[in-house]
Structures are given as structure tokens and as C-alpha cells.
Tab-separated table of C-alpha atoms in Angstrom:
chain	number	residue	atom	x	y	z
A	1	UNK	CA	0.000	0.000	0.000
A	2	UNK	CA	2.894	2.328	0.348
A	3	UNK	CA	3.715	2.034	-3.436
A	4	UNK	CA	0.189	2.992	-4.421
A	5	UNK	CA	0.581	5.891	-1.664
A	6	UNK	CA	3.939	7.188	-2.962
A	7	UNK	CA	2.568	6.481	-6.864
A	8	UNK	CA	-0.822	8.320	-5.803
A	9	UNK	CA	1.786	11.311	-4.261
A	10	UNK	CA	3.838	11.274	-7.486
A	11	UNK	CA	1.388	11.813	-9.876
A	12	UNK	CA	-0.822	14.816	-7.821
A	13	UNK	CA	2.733	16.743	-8.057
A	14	UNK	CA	3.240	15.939	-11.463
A	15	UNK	CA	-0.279	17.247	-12.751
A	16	UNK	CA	-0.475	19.974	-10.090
A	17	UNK	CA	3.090	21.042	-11.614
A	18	UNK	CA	2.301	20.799	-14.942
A	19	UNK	CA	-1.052	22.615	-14.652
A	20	UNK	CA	1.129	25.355	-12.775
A	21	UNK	CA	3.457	25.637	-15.406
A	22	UNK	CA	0.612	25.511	-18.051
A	23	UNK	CA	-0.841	29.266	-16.665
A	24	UNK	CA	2.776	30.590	-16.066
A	25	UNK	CA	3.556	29.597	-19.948
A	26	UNK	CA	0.362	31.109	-20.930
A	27	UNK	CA	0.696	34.171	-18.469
A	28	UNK	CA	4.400	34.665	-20.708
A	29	UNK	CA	3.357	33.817	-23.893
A	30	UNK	CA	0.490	36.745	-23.323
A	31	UNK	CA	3.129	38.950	-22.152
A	32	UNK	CA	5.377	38.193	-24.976
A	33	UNK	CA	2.700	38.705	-27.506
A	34	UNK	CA	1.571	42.253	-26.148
A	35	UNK	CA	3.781	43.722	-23.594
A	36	UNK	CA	7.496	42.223	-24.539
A	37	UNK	CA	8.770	45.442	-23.334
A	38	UNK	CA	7.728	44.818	-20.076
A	39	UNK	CA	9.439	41.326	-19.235
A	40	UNK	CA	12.694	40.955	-17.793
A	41	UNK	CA	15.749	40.857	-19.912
A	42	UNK	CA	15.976	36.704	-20.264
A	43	UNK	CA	12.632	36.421	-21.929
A	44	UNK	CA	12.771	39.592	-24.466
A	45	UNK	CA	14.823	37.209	-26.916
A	46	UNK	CA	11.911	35.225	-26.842
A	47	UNK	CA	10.001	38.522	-28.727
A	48	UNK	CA	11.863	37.525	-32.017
A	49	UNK	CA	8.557	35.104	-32.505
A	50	UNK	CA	6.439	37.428	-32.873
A	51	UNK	CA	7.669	39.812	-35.287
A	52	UNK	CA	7.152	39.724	-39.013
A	53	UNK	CA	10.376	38.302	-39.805
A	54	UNK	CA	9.926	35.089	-38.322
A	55	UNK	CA	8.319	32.620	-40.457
A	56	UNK	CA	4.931	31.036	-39.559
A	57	UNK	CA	6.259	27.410	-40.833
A	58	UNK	CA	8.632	27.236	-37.913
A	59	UNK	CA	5.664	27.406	-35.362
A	60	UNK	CA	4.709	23.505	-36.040
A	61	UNK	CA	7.125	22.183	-33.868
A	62	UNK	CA	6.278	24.414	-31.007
A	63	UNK	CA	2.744	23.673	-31.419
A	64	UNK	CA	3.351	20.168	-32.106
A	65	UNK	CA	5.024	20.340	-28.034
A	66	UNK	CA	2.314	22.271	-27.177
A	67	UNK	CA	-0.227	20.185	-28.195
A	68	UNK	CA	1.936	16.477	-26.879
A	69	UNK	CA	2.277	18.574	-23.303
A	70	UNK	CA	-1.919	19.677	-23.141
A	71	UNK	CA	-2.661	15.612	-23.987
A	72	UNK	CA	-0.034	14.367	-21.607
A	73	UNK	CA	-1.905	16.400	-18.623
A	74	UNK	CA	-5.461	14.961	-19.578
A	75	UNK	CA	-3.884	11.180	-19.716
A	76	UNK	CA	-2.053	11.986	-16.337
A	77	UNK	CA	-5.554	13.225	-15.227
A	78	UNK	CA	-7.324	9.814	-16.587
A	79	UNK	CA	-4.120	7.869	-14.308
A	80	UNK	CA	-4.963	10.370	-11.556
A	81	UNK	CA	-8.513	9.006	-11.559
A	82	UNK	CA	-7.237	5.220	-11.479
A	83	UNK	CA	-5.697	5.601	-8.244
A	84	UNK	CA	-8.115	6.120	-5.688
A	85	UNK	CA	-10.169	2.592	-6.681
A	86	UNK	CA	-6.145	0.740	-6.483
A	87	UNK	CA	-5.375	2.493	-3.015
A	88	UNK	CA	-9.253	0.996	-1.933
A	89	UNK	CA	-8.153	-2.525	-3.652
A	90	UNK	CA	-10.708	-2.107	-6.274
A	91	UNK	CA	-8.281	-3.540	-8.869
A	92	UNK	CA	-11.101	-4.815	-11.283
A	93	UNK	CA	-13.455	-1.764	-10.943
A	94	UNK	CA	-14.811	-0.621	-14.325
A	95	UNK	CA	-13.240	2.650	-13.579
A	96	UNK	CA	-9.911	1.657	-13.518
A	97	UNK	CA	-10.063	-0.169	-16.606
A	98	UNK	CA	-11.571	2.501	-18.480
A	99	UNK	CA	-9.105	5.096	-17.435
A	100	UNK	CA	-6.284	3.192	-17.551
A	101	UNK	CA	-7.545	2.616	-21.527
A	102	UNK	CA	-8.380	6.080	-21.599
A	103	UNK	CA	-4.139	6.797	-20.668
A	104	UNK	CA	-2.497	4.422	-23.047
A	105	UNK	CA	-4.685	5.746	-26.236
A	106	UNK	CA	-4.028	8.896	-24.928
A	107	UNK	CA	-0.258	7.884	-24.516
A	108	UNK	CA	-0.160	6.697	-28.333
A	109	UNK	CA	-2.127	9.312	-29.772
A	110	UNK	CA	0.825	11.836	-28.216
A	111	UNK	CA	3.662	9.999	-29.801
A	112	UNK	CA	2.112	9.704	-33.091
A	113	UNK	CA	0.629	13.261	-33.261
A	114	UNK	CA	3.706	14.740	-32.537
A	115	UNK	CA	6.261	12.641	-33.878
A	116	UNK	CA	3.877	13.523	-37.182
A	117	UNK	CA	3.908	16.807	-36.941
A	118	UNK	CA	7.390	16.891	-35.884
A	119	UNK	CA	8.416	15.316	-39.024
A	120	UNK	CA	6.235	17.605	-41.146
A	121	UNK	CA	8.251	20.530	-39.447
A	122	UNK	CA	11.237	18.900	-40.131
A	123	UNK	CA	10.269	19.255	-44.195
A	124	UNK	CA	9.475	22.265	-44.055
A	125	UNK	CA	12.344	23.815	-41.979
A	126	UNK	CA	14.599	22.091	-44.622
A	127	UNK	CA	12.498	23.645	-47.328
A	128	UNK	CA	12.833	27.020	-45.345
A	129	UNK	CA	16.686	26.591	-45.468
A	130	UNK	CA	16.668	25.596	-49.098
A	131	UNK	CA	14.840	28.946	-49.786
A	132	UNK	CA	17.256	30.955	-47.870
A	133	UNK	CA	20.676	29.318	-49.006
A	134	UNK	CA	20.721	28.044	-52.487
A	135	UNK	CA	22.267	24.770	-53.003
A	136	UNK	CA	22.162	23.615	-49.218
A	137	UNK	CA	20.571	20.477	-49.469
A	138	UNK	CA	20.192	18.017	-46.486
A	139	UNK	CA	21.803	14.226	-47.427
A	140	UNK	CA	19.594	11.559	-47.292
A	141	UNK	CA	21.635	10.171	-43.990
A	142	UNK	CA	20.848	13.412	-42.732
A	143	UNK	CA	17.478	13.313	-43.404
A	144	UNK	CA	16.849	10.112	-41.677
A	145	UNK	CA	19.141	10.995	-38.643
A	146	UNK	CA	16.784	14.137	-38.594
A	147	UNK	CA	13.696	11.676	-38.972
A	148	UNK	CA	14.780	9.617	-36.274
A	149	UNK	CA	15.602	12.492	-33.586
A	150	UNK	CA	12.040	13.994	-34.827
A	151	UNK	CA	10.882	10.533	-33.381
A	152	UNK	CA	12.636	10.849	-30.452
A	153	UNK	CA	13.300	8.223	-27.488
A	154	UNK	CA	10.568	10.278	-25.228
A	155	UNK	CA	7.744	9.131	-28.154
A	156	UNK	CA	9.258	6.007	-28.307
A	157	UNK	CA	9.009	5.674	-24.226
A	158	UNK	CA	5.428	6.880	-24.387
A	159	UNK	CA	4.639	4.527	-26.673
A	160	UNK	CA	5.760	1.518	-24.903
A	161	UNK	CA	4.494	2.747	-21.523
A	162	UNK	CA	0.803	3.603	-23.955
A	163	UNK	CA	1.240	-0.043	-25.160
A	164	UNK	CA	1.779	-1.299	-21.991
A	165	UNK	CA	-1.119	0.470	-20.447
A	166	UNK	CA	-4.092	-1.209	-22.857
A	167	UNK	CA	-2.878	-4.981	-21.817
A	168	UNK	CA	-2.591	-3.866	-18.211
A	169	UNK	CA	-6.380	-2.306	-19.118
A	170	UNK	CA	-7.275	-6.034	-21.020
A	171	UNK	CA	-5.464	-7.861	-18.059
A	172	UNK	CA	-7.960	-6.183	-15.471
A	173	UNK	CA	-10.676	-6.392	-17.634
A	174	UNK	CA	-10.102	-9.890	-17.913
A	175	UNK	CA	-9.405	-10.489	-14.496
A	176	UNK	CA	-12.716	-8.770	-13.574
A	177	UNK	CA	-14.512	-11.508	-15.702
A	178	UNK	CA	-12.514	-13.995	-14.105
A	179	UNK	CA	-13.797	-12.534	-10.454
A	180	UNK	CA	-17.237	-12.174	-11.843
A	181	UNK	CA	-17.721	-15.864	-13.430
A	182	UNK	CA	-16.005	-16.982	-9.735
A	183	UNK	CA	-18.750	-15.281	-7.782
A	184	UNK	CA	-21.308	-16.698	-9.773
A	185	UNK	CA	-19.962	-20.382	-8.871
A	186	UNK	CA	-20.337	-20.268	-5.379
């Protein structure tokens, strides 16, 4: 029980961080976007986004970690959920399954989202490069060792750990069938 404790500890301070550093990011970008002037000197570099020499194409990849970091804190919410029914040894309850289900798709959907758009970025920051210095072309080996860093071994984590989420999902499903059929025998 002190595993699910410290697991149940864990995970409030990750999604309690990350929702704190969710409104701080927001509370900058606003301030970046309409009062750069007023921020400290280590974020005004961070102005050069937002003026009109700074091509729109190179925003994919930031949204692309936007968007992986807003889906990671609603799967970490759907694992928050699963905890309470595991700390009352309700291993089989229909909520955990669901939720745990509801974290690995999540899980997936994050690593092929943005390893997708990641990749499109990648194309089009090459193309932007191309355009800007004629004759600078990437090699194909450079192309697929900037394919395979666009993948990343974060997606590739979340994957396995999304993967590994739906059979522990089908292994308490199951198991709650198991329990069910059982209490029907006696």
C-alpha cells in the first residue's frame, strides 16, 4: 500500500506542476505577444517570434510540443482518476479499466501526433533553409538521422508505456470476468 501511496503522491505533483506551469507559460506567452517590453531581460529574446520576420512554418514544432504537453496532462488526469479505486483494492473496478484505456490511447495518440507533426516541421524547416541558401541540401543520412531524432526516445518511451497500459487495461478487464464468473460459482 505504500507504493500505491507514494505512486498516488507522485502523480498529484506531477499534474499539479504541470497545470502550474501551463498558466505561467500562458501568463508569458500573453506577455510576450503584447507587452514584450515589459518582461525581464531573459525572456525579451523570446520577442523575435512574434515579429514579421519570423516565419509562420517554424511554429509547427512548437505547437506540435504544445499540443503532446496539453494531452499528456489529460492522460495523467485519466491515471490520476485510477488511483483512488487501487489504493481501496478495487483492482477490477470498471473505472480503472476505463481510465487506464483512456491513458495508453491517450499515450499513443501523443507519440504519433507529434512525432507527425514533428516530421512535417522537419520538411518544411529544410524547405525554409533551401529557400534561404541556395544549393544547401540536407543528405539523405541526414534526413533520416533528422527523422529519427524527430521521433525521439521520449515518443518512443510513451509509446511503450501507452502499449503497456491497454494490456494492463485487457489484463484487469479480464481479471474482472474472471472474479465475476467466480462469484457466480459459489
Amino acid at each position: 500500500m505504500t507504493t500505491i501511496r507514494l505512486l498516488k503522491n507522485l502523480i498529484n505533483i506531477l499534474f499539479w506542476g504541470m497545470i502550474v506551469f501551463s498558466v505561467l507559460s500562458f501568463i508569458l506567452f500573453i506577455m510576450l505577444l503584447f507587452f514584450p517590453e515589459s518582461l525581464p531581460r531573459i525572456f525579451q529574446p523570446f520577442g523575435m517570434f512574434f515579429n514579421g520576420n519570423f516565419p509562420w512554418q517554424l511554429w509547427i514544432v512548437q505547437f506540435s510540443n504544445i499540443l503532446g504537453f496539453l494531452l499528456f496532462i489529460v492522460s495523467i488526469y485519466y491515471l490520476k482518476k485510477c488511483i483512488n479505486p487501487l489504493e481501496e483494492q478495487r483492482f477490477y473496478s470498471d473505472e480503472v479499466i476505463v481510465n487506464l484505456k483512456k491513458t495508453g490511447r491517450l499515450f499513443i495518440i501523443i507519440t504519433i501526433v507529434t512525432t507527425l507533426l514533428r516530421i512535417i516541421g522537419l520538411f518544411v524547416f529544410n524547405d525554409l533553409t533551401n529557400n534561404m541558401m541556395v544549393g544547401s541540401k540536407l543528405g539523405t543520412w541526414a534526413m533520416l538521422s533528422s527523422i529519427a531524432s524527430a521521433i525521439g526516445y521520449v515518443n518512443f518511451f510513451l509509446l511503450i508505456i501507452g502499449l503497456f497500459l491497454l494490456v494492463f487495461s485487457t489484463v484487469f478487464n479480464n481479471g474482472k470476468l474472471l472474479k465475476e464468473e467466480n462469484d457466480l460459482t459459489i
